[in-house]
XYZ file of C-alpha atoms in Angstrom:
690
model
C 48.574 40.418 -119.519
C 45.728 37.673 -119.534
C 45.881 35.579 -117.094
C 46.188 32.074 -118.619
C 43.705 29.182 -118.685
C 43.964 25.529 -118.042
C 41.668 23.227 -119.785
C 41.732 19.047 -119.966
C 40.760 16.728 -122.620
C 38.229 14.687 -119.714
C 36.472 17.069 -118.480
C 38.868 20.190 -118.798
C 40.555 19.535 -115.225
C 42.968 22.445 -114.443
C 46.590 19.616 -114.035
C 49.667 19.963 -114.754
C 50.998 16.578 -116.327
C 53.039 16.495 -118.855
C 51.773 13.670 -120.943
C 54.084 14.298 -124.988
C 51.962 17.016 -126.241
C 52.704 20.702 -124.568
C 50.844 23.790 -125.992
C 51.533 27.473 -125.963
C 49.304 29.906 -127.124
C 49.469 33.185 -127.424
C 47.875 36.112 -129.398
C 47.879 39.683 -130.400
C 44.751 42.508 -130.497
C 42.971 43.359 -133.100
C 43.487 46.446 -134.637
C 41.194 46.066 -137.666
C 37.780 44.818 -138.464
C 38.953 42.206 -140.916
C 42.164 40.978 -140.105
C 42.530 38.510 -137.071
C 46.476 38.772 -134.840
C 47.531 35.631 -135.306
C 48.759 33.068 -132.234
C 52.001 32.482 -131.578
C 52.079 28.434 -131.154
C 54.222 26.031 -129.223
C 54.479 23.163 -129.547
C 56.033 20.041 -128.746
C 54.919 16.348 -129.650
C 57.567 13.881 -127.859
C 57.363 10.906 -130.047
C 60.362 8.925 -127.650
C 57.719 8.513 -124.748
C 56.333 5.370 -125.240
C 54.422 5.106 -122.124
C 51.956 7.824 -120.142
C 53.693 8.835 -116.647
C 50.410 10.716 -115.511
C 47.110 10.131 -117.000
C 46.974 10.262 -120.588
C 43.398 12.278 -120.535
C 44.648 15.090 -117.847
C 47.555 17.590 -120.183
C 47.036 20.247 -120.504
C 46.968 23.194 -122.920
C 47.970 26.578 -121.267
C 47.201 29.610 -123.148
C 49.107 32.970 -122.279
C 47.788 35.394 -124.433
C 49.934 38.532 -124.666
C 50.748 41.538 -127.539
C 52.976 41.006 -129.851
C 54.300 43.401 -132.790
C 53.012 42.065 -136.983
C 52.336 39.139 -136.190
C 48.699 38.160 -137.776
C 47.025 36.283 -140.148
C 44.019 37.573 -142.837
C 41.066 36.133 -144.077
C 39.718 37.551 -147.465
C 35.700 36.371 -148.928
C 36.393 34.119 -151.630
C 34.877 33.361 -154.528
C 32.786 30.747 -152.997
C 30.262 31.884 -151.262
C 30.438 31.666 -147.004
C 33.846 30.222 -147.694
C 37.347 32.243 -146.033
C 40.503 32.731 -147.387
C 42.923 31.769 -144.283
C 46.270 34.091 -145.398
C 49.589 35.027 -143.025
C 52.351 36.594 -143.906
C 56.011 34.976 -144.890
C 57.663 35.822 -141.613
C 55.289 34.153 -140.425
C 54.921 31.102 -141.565
C 58.511 30.915 -141.799
C 57.901 31.823 -137.947
C 54.909 29.065 -137.270
C 54.359 27.325 -139.820
C 53.130 23.831 -138.043
C 50.780 25.586 -135.862
C 47.485 27.427 -135.898
C 44.881 28.850 -133.798
C 42.172 30.159 -134.646
C 39.793 29.811 -131.434
C 37.184 31.999 -130.079
C 36.543 33.380 -134.049
C 32.811 32.857 -133.865
C 33.525 30.986 -136.849
C 30.757 29.243 -138.040
C 32.695 26.846 -141.006
C 36.078 26.206 -141.731
C 38.379 28.423 -143.576
C 39.840 27.501 -146.856
C 43.586 26.960 -145.860
C 45.881 27.381 -148.688
C 49.818 26.963 -148.919
C 49.520 25.223 -144.648
C 50.218 21.606 -146.150
C 53.599 22.024 -143.132
C 51.020 22.828 -140.421
C 51.034 19.717 -137.575
C 48.400 21.434 -135.015
C 45.472 23.070 -135.651
C 42.759 24.178 -132.638
C 39.521 25.512 -134.224
C 38.320 25.509 -129.840
C 35.017 27.346 -128.674
C 33.771 28.430 -132.887
C 29.883 27.418 -133.858
C 31.669 25.272 -136.651
C 28.701 22.414 -137.547
C 30.962 19.933 -140.140
C 34.292 19.394 -140.886
C 36.139 20.560 -143.956
C 38.848 22.022 -145.961
C 41.449 20.538 -143.893
C 41.403 17.431 -146.608
C 44.986 18.899 -147.666
C 46.486 19.260 -143.892
C 48.230 15.304 -144.989
C 51.027 16.534 -142.399
C 48.746 17.361 -139.401
C 49.502 15.839 -135.946
C 47.107 17.625 -133.326
C 43.138 18.984 -134.526
C 41.297 20.094 -131.685
C 37.573 21.266 -132.393
C 36.399 21.622 -128.955
C 33.396 23.043 -128.278
C 31.547 23.465 -131.613
C 28.395 22.257 -133.568
C 30.110 19.041 -135.127
C 27.168 16.429 -135.427
C 28.951 14.146 -137.638
C 32.272 12.694 -137.829
C 34.235 13.603 -141.335
C 36.827 15.133 -143.990
C 39.374 12.900 -142.377
C 39.872 10.213 -143.912
C 43.065 12.081 -145.890
C 44.522 12.566 -142.455
C 46.495 9.534 -141.837
C 48.827 10.996 -139.999
C 47.189 12.934 -137.153
C 47.627 11.537 -133.211
C 44.888 13.430 -131.316
C 41.249 13.988 -132.379
C 39.522 16.599 -129.665
C 35.345 16.706 -130.906
C 34.343 17.212 -126.948
C 31.811 18.865 -126.344
C 29.620 19.131 -130.127
C 26.811 17.463 -130.990
C 28.247 13.760 -132.612
C 25.731 10.992 -132.444
C 27.757 8.532 -133.724
C 31.465 6.813 -133.728
C 32.321 7.106 -137.352
C 34.554 7.894 -140.109
C 38.141 6.810 -138.966
C 38.616 4.398 -140.787
C 42.588 5.450 -142.205
C 43.155 7.386 -139.288
C 45.321 4.692 -137.677
C 47.563 5.835 -136.422
C 45.351 8.122 -133.900
C 46.414 7.997 -130.132
C 44.367 10.805 -127.936
C 40.298 10.388 -129.414
C 38.767 12.617 -127.463
C 34.744 12.543 -127.542
C 33.288 13.258 -124.057
C 29.880 15.716 -123.765
C 28.430 14.040 -127.076
C 25.289 11.806 -127.949
C 26.822 9.245 -129.109
C 24.791 6.257 -127.526
C 27.081 3.372 -128.374
C 30.311 2.490 -129.057
C 31.611 1.435 -132.521
C 33.992 1.393 -135.548
C 37.047 1.788 -133.286
C 38.151 -1.940 -133.463
C 41.069 -1.157 -136.158
C 42.710 1.774 -134.035
C 45.216 -0.391 -133.020
C 47.850 2.252 -131.629
C 45.243 4.664 -129.544
C 45.453 4.680 -126.071
C 43.274 7.365 -124.611
C 39.350 6.718 -125.211
C 37.494 9.652 -123.527
C 33.889 8.610 -123.606
C 32.497 10.873 -120.732
C 28.896 12.686 -120.918
C 27.291 10.888 -123.201
C 24.141 8.216 -123.248
C 26.080 4.507 -123.230
C 23.625 2.729 -121.527
C 26.196 -0.310 -121.918
C 29.974 -0.615 -122.218
C 31.490 -3.760 -125.390
C 32.355 -3.320 -128.967
C 36.022 -2.882 -127.678
C 37.633 -5.592 -129.292
C 41.137 -4.430 -131.147
C 42.369 -2.012 -128.829
C 45.675 -3.764 -128.080
C 47.540 -0.241 -126.539
C 44.636 1.427 -124.925
C 45.588 2.923 -121.339
C 43.158 4.880 -120.598
C 38.633 4.757 -120.492
C 37.363 7.323 -119.883
C 33.280 6.185 -119.215
C 32.731 9.083 -116.518
C 28.317 10.441 -117.022
C 27.108 7.718 -119.435
C 23.706 6.265 -118.619
C 26.169 2.915 -117.863
C 24.650 -0.916 -117.011
C 27.110 -3.366 -117.412
C 30.608 -4.051 -118.800
C 31.223 -6.246 -121.319
C 34.972 -6.931 -123.810
C 37.177 -4.561 -121.043
C 38.945 -7.819 -120.386
C 40.620 -7.895 -124.358
C 42.210 -4.479 -123.741
C 45.621 -6.072 -123.103
C 47.403 -3.283 -121.842
C 43.998 -1.038 -120.483
C 45.300 0.000 -116.882
C 43.058 3.586 -116.296
C 39.584 3.029 -115.958
C 36.649 5.971 -114.743
C 33.202 4.328 -114.487
C 32.178 7.488 -111.428
C 28.453 9.104 -111.779
C 27.376 6.091 -114.231
C 24.263 3.397 -113.099
C 25.608 -0.224 -112.333
C 23.913 -1.873 -109.012
C 25.572 -5.298 -109.354
C 29.326 -6.573 -109.661
C 27.634 -9.429 -111.819
C 27.254 -6.859 -114.322
C 31.030 -5.630 -114.770
C 32.424 -8.839 -113.567
C 34.805 -9.499 -116.571
C 36.591 -6.281 -115.169
C 38.196 -9.286 -112.893
C 39.923 -10.774 -115.799
C 41.189 -7.746 -116.356
C 45.042 -8.299 -115.005
C 46.546 -4.614 -116.560
C 44.130 -2.964 -114.533
C 45.139 -0.791 -112.219
C 43.383 2.000 -111.714
C 39.208 1.868 -111.228
C 36.941 4.110 -109.747
C 32.750 3.464 -109.194
C 31.587 6.324 -107.376
C 27.881 7.815 -107.962
C 26.797 4.294 -108.755
C 24.824 2.909 -107.361
C 27.081 -0.237 -106.413
C 29.063 2.356 -104.137
C 26.138 2.511 -101.765
C 26.425 -1.483 -101.105
C 28.548 -2.135 -98.030
C 30.225 -4.931 -99.777
C 31.362 -3.149 -102.901
C 34.406 -2.264 -102.017
C 34.960 -5.381 -100.552
C 34.485 -7.576 -103.716
C 35.426 -4.784 -105.994
C 38.893 -5.468 -103.959
C 39.212 -9.672 -103.119
C 38.097 -9.693 -107.065
C 39.919 -7.785 -108.902
C 43.504 -8.180 -106.498
C 45.772 -6.600 -109.778
C 43.769 -2.890 -107.939
C 46.273 -0.011 -106.740
C 43.582 2.328 -106.428
C 39.724 3.011 -106.125
C 37.874 5.068 -106.389
C 41.088 8.024 -106.711
C 42.804 6.547 -103.427
C 45.084 4.199 -102.638
C 44.361 0.608 -101.994
C 46.398 -0.544 -98.800
C 47.115 -3.931 -97.727
C 44.709 -3.797 -94.041
C 41.316 -3.024 -96.842
C 42.996 -5.810 -98.999
C 42.934 -8.372 -96.166
C 39.619 -7.201 -94.812
C 38.025 -8.207 -98.284
C 39.385 -11.333 -97.935
C 38.193 -11.815 -95.044
C 34.581 -10.203 -95.673
C 34.503 -12.263 -99.327
C 34.848 -15.214 -97.517
C 31.835 -14.653 -95.177
C 30.314 -13.237 -98.130
C 30.402 -16.719 -100.120
C 29.137 -18.696 -97.067
C 26.602 -16.993 -96.651
C 26.063 -16.963 -100.741
C 26.858 -20.737 -100.544
C 24.272 -21.186 -97.621
C 21.186 -19.091 -99.347
C 21.908 -21.342 -102.581
C 21.385 -24.487 -100.751
C 18.329 -22.736 -99.166
C 17.021 -21.584 -102.791
C 17.434 -25.668 -103.335
C 15.380 -26.657 -100.243
C 12.428 -24.357 -101.466
C 12.800 -25.161 -104.996
C 13.090 -28.883 -103.843
C 9.704 -28.263 -101.535
C 7.568 -26.818 -104.166
C 8.050 -28.888 -106.545
C 7.575 -31.717 -104.707
C 3.969 -29.946 -103.184
C 3.176 -29.135 -106.694
C 3.643 -33.118 -107.454
C 1.675 -33.952 -104.673
C -0.877 -31.298 -105.219
C -0.873 -33.430 -108.697
C -1.432 -36.849 -107.480
C -3.832 -35.797 -105.055
C -6.161 -33.931 -108.219
C -6.074 -36.928 -109.866
C -7.073 -38.990 -107.665
C -10.047 -36.859 -106.683
C -10.669 -36.820 -110.665
C -10.681 -40.112 -110.663
C -12.604 -40.543 -107.661
C -14.795 -38.208 -109.045
C -15.820 -40.296 -112.563
C -16.362 -42.857 -110.982
C -19.258 -41.918 -108.620
C -20.225 -39.967 -112.269
C -19.951 -43.075 -114.196
C -22.566 -44.967 -111.291
C -24.817 -42.233 -110.964
C -24.635 -42.981 -115.992
C -25.885 -46.566 -115.033
C -28.871 -45.031 -113.121
C -29.282 -41.899 -116.095
C -31.318 -41.300 -119.492
C -29.743 -39.619 -121.906
C -30.545 -36.110 -120.655
C -29.504 -36.792 -117.596
C -26.265 -38.083 -119.154
C -25.287 -34.533 -120.801
C -25.823 -33.013 -117.011
C -22.966 -35.692 -115.378
C -20.958 -35.148 -118.152
C -20.905 -31.030 -117.647
C -20.800 -32.420 -113.909
C -17.257 -34.536 -114.375
C -16.257 -31.536 -116.461
C -16.567 -28.862 -113.793
C -15.404 -31.234 -111.007
C -11.661 -30.518 -111.895
C -11.237 -27.674 -113.747
C -7.821 -26.816 -112.260
C -6.471 -30.009 -114.183
C -5.710 -28.861 -117.164
C -4.834 -25.152 -116.075
C -2.571 -26.395 -113.862
C 0.108 -28.333 -115.778
C 1.279 -25.533 -117.123
C 4.317 -26.668 -119.551
C 7.217 -25.734 -116.785
C 5.772 -27.370 -113.680
C 5.386 -30.682 -116.195
C 9.183 -29.979 -116.950
C 9.981 -29.960 -113.608
C 8.026 -32.873 -112.154
C 10.239 -35.127 -114.438
C 13.290 -34.046 -111.919
C 11.259 -35.438 -108.763
C 11.589 -39.092 -107.924
C 9.098 -41.386 -108.320
C 9.452 -40.908 -104.140
C 9.076 -37.131 -104.454
C 5.081 -37.877 -103.370
C 5.373 -36.653 -99.846
C 6.217 -34.205 -97.359
C 7.649 -33.746 -94.834
C 8.764 -30.828 -92.825
C 9.634 -28.462 -88.869
C 9.204 -25.794 -89.314
C 9.693 -23.536 -85.703
C 6.984 -25.469 -83.675
C 5.203 -26.303 -86.945
C 5.077 -29.692 -88.460
C 3.957 -30.442 -92.070
C 3.014 -33.371 -93.718
C 2.200 -33.189 -97.177
C 0.612 -36.667 -99.025
C -0.279 -39.635 -97.518
C 2.984 -41.268 -97.923
C 4.070 -38.504 -95.349
C 1.414 -40.230 -91.532
C 4.327 -42.794 -91.820
C 6.826 -40.160 -90.138
C 5.121 -40.581 -86.890
C 7.047 -43.791 -87.486
C 10.397 -42.347 -87.149
C 11.891 -42.202 -83.918
C 11.416 -38.741 -83.464
C 13.512 -36.853 -80.744
C 12.474 -35.618 -77.661
C 13.613 -31.652 -78.037
C 11.994 -31.712 -81.677
C 8.819 -33.221 -80.562
C 8.405 -31.424 -77.738
C 8.776 -28.220 -79.574
C 6.106 -28.986 -81.575
C 2.537 -27.765 -81.126
C 1.202 -27.086 -84.213
C 0.726 -30.195 -87.052
C -0.412 -29.058 -90.303
C -2.474 -31.479 -92.783
C -1.912 -31.249 -96.473
C -3.721 -33.347 -99.150
C -4.533 -36.337 -97.049
C -7.403 -38.175 -96.900
C -9.091 -37.455 -92.968
C -9.909 -41.235 -93.101
C -6.278 -41.999 -92.953
C -5.168 -38.851 -90.693
C -7.878 -40.983 -88.662
C -5.210 -43.972 -88.568
C -2.803 -42.111 -87.022
C -4.204 -39.860 -84.130
C -3.262 -42.804 -81.389
C -0.140 -42.657 -83.172
C 0.413 -38.661 -83.532
C -0.984 -38.199 -79.588
C 1.541 -40.585 -78.444
C 4.729 -38.781 -80.190
C 3.562 -34.609 -80.301
C 2.478 -35.263 -76.350
C 1.947 -30.339 -76.876
C 0.484 -30.568 -80.146
C -2.277 -27.614 -79.715
C -3.296 -26.619 -82.911
C -4.522 -29.132 -85.895
C -4.394 -27.158 -89.475
C -7.070 -29.557 -92.148
C -5.590 -28.627 -95.704
C -7.039 -30.404 -98.952
C -8.058 -33.581 -96.557
C -12.004 -34.032 -98.105
C -13.819 -33.310 -94.731
C -16.830 -33.754 -95.555
C -19.320 -34.485 -93.422
C -19.462 -33.363 -89.529
C -19.693 -36.420 -88.207
C -15.436 -36.898 -89.235
C -15.176 -34.853 -86.817
C -15.820 -36.748 -83.768
C -12.923 -38.476 -84.412
C -11.174 -35.798 -82.962
C -12.281 -37.006 -79.854
C -9.467 -40.189 -78.988
C -6.908 -36.456 -79.209
C -5.257 -35.344 -75.332
C -5.989 -31.846 -76.094
C -6.307 -29.483 -79.061
C -6.934 -25.242 -78.213
C -7.149 -24.541 -81.848
C -8.655 -25.722 -84.230
C -8.417 -24.284 -88.354
C -9.896 -25.779 -91.216
C -8.987 -24.703 -95.021
C -12.506 -23.670 -97.155
C -10.665 -25.581 -100.297
C -10.353 -28.923 -99.705
C -13.124 -29.178 -96.893
C -16.388 -29.383 -98.166
C -17.591 -29.237 -94.354
C -17.355 -25.219 -93.835
C -19.844 -24.767 -96.780
C -22.501 -26.170 -93.452
C -23.325 -23.323 -91.555
C -23.295 -25.582 -87.941
C -19.547 -26.921 -88.560
C -18.137 -24.409 -85.599
C -20.395 -24.792 -83.517
C -21.257 -29.395 -83.382
C -16.822 -28.719 -83.265
C -16.861 -26.583 -79.828
C -20.100 -29.627 -78.615
C -18.925 -32.462 -80.072
C -15.033 -31.409 -78.758
C -16.319 -29.587 -75.778
C -13.412 -30.960 -72.513
C -10.605 -29.405 -74.714
C -12.329 -26.418 -73.748
C -10.902 -24.682 -77.397
C -9.575 -21.549 -77.637
C -10.364 -20.457 -81.709
C -11.449 -22.217 -84.508
C -10.492 -20.897 -87.690
C -8.221 -17.650 -85.633
C -11.727 -16.573 -84.182
C -11.707 -16.644 -80.742
C -14.556 -18.688 -79.342
C -16.932 -17.391 -76.575
C -19.303 -18.087 -74.206
C -22.511 -18.026 -76.054
C -20.268 -19.989 -78.494
C -20.845 -22.234 -76.580
C -24.393 -22.059 -75.093
C -25.558 -22.539 -78.655
C -22.904 -25.303 -78.946
C -24.965 -27.145 -76.723
C -28.444 -25.961 -77.632
C -27.995 -27.481 -80.981
C -26.240 -30.361 -80.078
C -27.527 -31.185 -76.756
C -30.764 -33.088 -77.733
C -28.989 -35.200 -80.308
C -26.518 -36.105 -77.855
C -28.923 -37.743 -75.134
C -31.155 -39.457 -78.042
C -28.184 -41.271 -79.400
C -26.567 -42.323 -75.758
C -30.834 -43.197 -74.930
C -31.916 -45.583 -77.866
C -28.304 -47.352 -77.308
C -28.424 -50.610 -75.923
C -26.060 -50.709 -72.208
C -24.132 -53.556 -73.639
C -22.601 -50.899 -76.297
C -23.586 -48.409 -74.453
C -20.411 -49.977 -72.533
C -18.169 -50.743 -75.535
C -18.501 -47.481 -76.707
C -17.327 -46.300 -73.396
C -13.630 -46.529 -71.913
C -12.085 -47.537 -69.048
C -12.395 -44.607 -67.516
C -15.789 -43.847 -68.322
C -17.127 -47.554 -67.911
C -16.767 -46.572 -63.737
C -18.266 -43.635 -64.343
C -21.099 -45.099 -66.593
C -22.142 -48.299 -63.911
C -21.747 -45.425 -60.836
C -24.199 -43.573 -62.733
C -26.439 -46.754 -62.567
C -26.036 -47.426 -59.150
C -27.459 -44.050 -57.990
C -29.771 -43.849 -60.260
C -32.246 -45.535 -58.537
C -31.846 -43.801 -55.305
C -33.586 -40.253 -54.254
C -32.473 -37.141 -54.839
C -31.794 -35.936 -51.178
C -28.688 -38.882 -50.349
C -26.943 -37.630 -53.634
C -25.212 -34.382 -51.958
C -24.513 -31.363 -54.544
C -20.617 -32.175 -54.987
C -21.574 -35.766 -56.492
C -24.351 -33.642 -58.555
C -22.145 -32.202 -60.718
C -20.223 -34.872 -60.745
C -23.010 -37.077 -62.462
C -24.021 -34.212 -64.504
C -20.101 -33.840 -65.920
C -20.207 -37.202 -66.756
C -23.202 -37.671 -68.010
C -22.484 -34.672 -71.229
C -19.105 -36.416 -71.427
C -21.030 -40.291 -72.105
C -23.524 -38.648 -73.876
C -20.670 -37.729 -76.159
C -18.627 -39.717 -76.433
C -21.397 -42.022 -77.959
C -21.082 -39.442 -81.065
C -18.108 -41.588 -82.550
C -16.290 -42.142 -86.379
C -15.905 -44.919 -88.057
C -14.033 -43.901 -90.815
C -15.078 -46.150 -94.712
C -11.811 -48.347 -94.910
C -13.071 -49.682 -91.190
C -16.372 -50.274 -91.905
C -16.013 -51.384 -94.617
C -12.874 -54.352 -92.469
C -15.759 -54.415 -90.381
C -18.355 -56.025 -93.257
C -15.876 -58.620 -94.449
C -15.670 -59.359 -90.689
C -19.242 -60.210 -90.163
C -19.389 -61.551 -93.485
C -16.775 -63.532 -92.764
C -18.499 -64.784 -89.875
C -21.739 -64.565 -91.574
C -20.435 -68.213 -93.939
C -18.876 -69.703 -90.967
C -22.239 -69.801 -89.245
C -23.816 -71.062 -91.885
C -21.142 -73.695 -92.687
C -21.393 -74.812 -89.164
C -25.006 -75.094 -88.502
C -25.653 -77.246 -92.202
C -22.938 -79.228 -90.694
C -24.879 -79.735 -86.949
C -27.931 -79.767 -88.946
C -26.586 -82.571 -91.945
C -25.712 -84.555 -87.971
C -28.892 -83.642 -87.263
C -30.601 -85.688 -89.008
C -28.055 -88.575 -90.005
C -29.095 -89.753 -85.913
C -32.231 -88.944 -86.826
C -32.165 -91.705 -89.529
C -30.494 -93.975 -87.697
C -32.957 -93.811 -84.607
C -35.996 -94.712 -87.142
C -33.705 -97.825 -88.258
C -33.312 -99.079 -84.672
C -37.254 -98.450 -83.601
C -38.140 -100.919 -87.185
C -35.346 -103.166 -86.030
C -35.212 -103.490 -82.188
C -38.279 -105.723 -82.085
C -36.502 -108.335 -84.315
C -33.552 -108.259 -82.665
C -35.459 -108.132 -79.007
C -36.245 -111.364 -79.913
C -32.910 -113.040 -80.843
C -31.702 -111.787 -77.892
C -34.067 -112.980 -75.264
C -33.514 -116.533 -77.749
C -29.831 -116.678 -78.448
C -29.711 -115.789 -74.181
C -31.746 -119.094 -73.660
C -29.923 -121.507 -75.419
C -26.786 -120.254 -73.815
C -28.137 -120.921 -70.412
C -29.825 -124.378 -71.149
C -27.398 -126.315 -69.878
C -26.269 -124.893 -66.740
C -22.979 -127.076 -66.071
C -21.400 -126.565 -69.711
C -22.674 -122.657 -68.926
C -20.503 -121.777 -66.634
C -17.960 -123.046 -67.873
C -17.189 -121.531 -70.385
C -17.732 -118.496 -68.063
C -15.003 -119.503 -66.716
C -12.610 -120.630 -69.552
C -13.406 -116.790 -71.659
C -12.380 -115.442 -67.161
C -8.593 -117.600 -67.382
C -8.178 -116.470 -71.865
C -8.732 -112.576 -69.959
C -6.974 -113.195 -67.628
């Protein structure tokens, strides 16, 4: 007696589950070389059971081999080459008319089975059959088992309209096909094949069990029409996403273990599969994620088992709590993503506006040069214009253009406070310095970054920056048109600068070899620590003094005293007067401490003469001077005109005066000729005046 052997359709696991199909096989020994003992088969088909109490793919085929006297079949050579003919005795046909087992017979083809039209169960397990054939006459067949053969194509089944169980596991099938007439199929087992796509099964409306484990599937779809499917086994494939499962109204169990599913979004349709109660994801990348269990339970509230473990109410509650937290994180993450995208688009818009502005300035300069150049220079200038703005066309790709269309006109500048850094993009951002910044926020800012802003515009707000952000120590400049060393003089009006970063992009001044030394000399009173990320050493300070100390001395000595005093602040004015007062004293009178103070004050005064006037301020001064000149000219013209008139009147008076004098004398003599009459006239005049 050989011990019983158990095989499951789904992975061949041993399990005693009643699914309505029960097969008991008993075989006898082989007394002759060309004879095969018939195997006793007991087949029970329970048609009245509408649903499977256990897993439909876990039903067992129990085989019990024992000797049985006289039960045998004969395989006789037929007139057709390579096709043996199966023959059974009349007694065996009567006893086992509805079942036949040819398991482990080393068959390479299906034998011709004549006179067995009443067969309902046929077993060809563990052979070497490569093609399904010679069974088209078995139209009452219900159960066909071809497990573990070498079949490459599903064929020869079109006449088996009553077939309910088709077991084709562990073969070489590459495509699901030729099942059009098997509309009564209840169980279809195709595990362990080479199938890459689910297809040609939509007409199997009565199919309840579909096993496609251990195939080459990369995705799940095309399941519409399987209205009775209750169990789907897809273990050990290469599946990355699942679709159409929510269109299976009766699906209860879905096995997706050991695939390549990495996100819940790739299987989100499962959340709408309301009948699904048992699912497995173990062996997938998604099962390694910390959020896996909570996300699945939150989205699939109908589940009763997950990865073969019962789902408890506590797990559901925890899943709900965690899911809410995850949702909040997602919302916050989405919000941050939107802000980052808005920031990116705004910066792109500011950059585009800046590039257009620089392009326009370049064109103006080029057009001015063209007026004074010949035709050859004209061509050269035209080429330089193109190279001066090389990124205009490339930077405005279609994606950027469409994104910029979504921005409003006001999105041409950006103000951002990130930790201790205040970032300003675009000239409009300078207006933020007029805001009412909180003391805490303003006190936290130690770094101020300027991007896509003209340096001359920055100079105008430096006094506000000093007041609003008193703790700012680090200044960054990128695309600010720092062109000359003189522009660094404007930074002296700040309270303190420890670090200075000047990006080469958009700041040609960094191409000068000595620009760092000039900054160290002019801003020496700040005792700067770093320039462009490089530590400042004592040797750097000495070199800066050697290079530019004489320049500052010459500049200050050539200025008139009144002009020099007007440049200095109030404190420096007092120090400067102190220098002038002590200039004539003997060296012994002034002590060593005063000598040090004098030296320091002198250096500070020399540096103060190196100032910077912005173009706008310079233009305003020019306009003011023009107005003053015009006023003075008009005033002088009026004075000259008035003096000329006075002179003309004086000359006329000189000409008329002799005659006038004679007439005056004559009138006086005639009036006083009669003394009494003259006295009366005078008294009368006095009386009239009273």
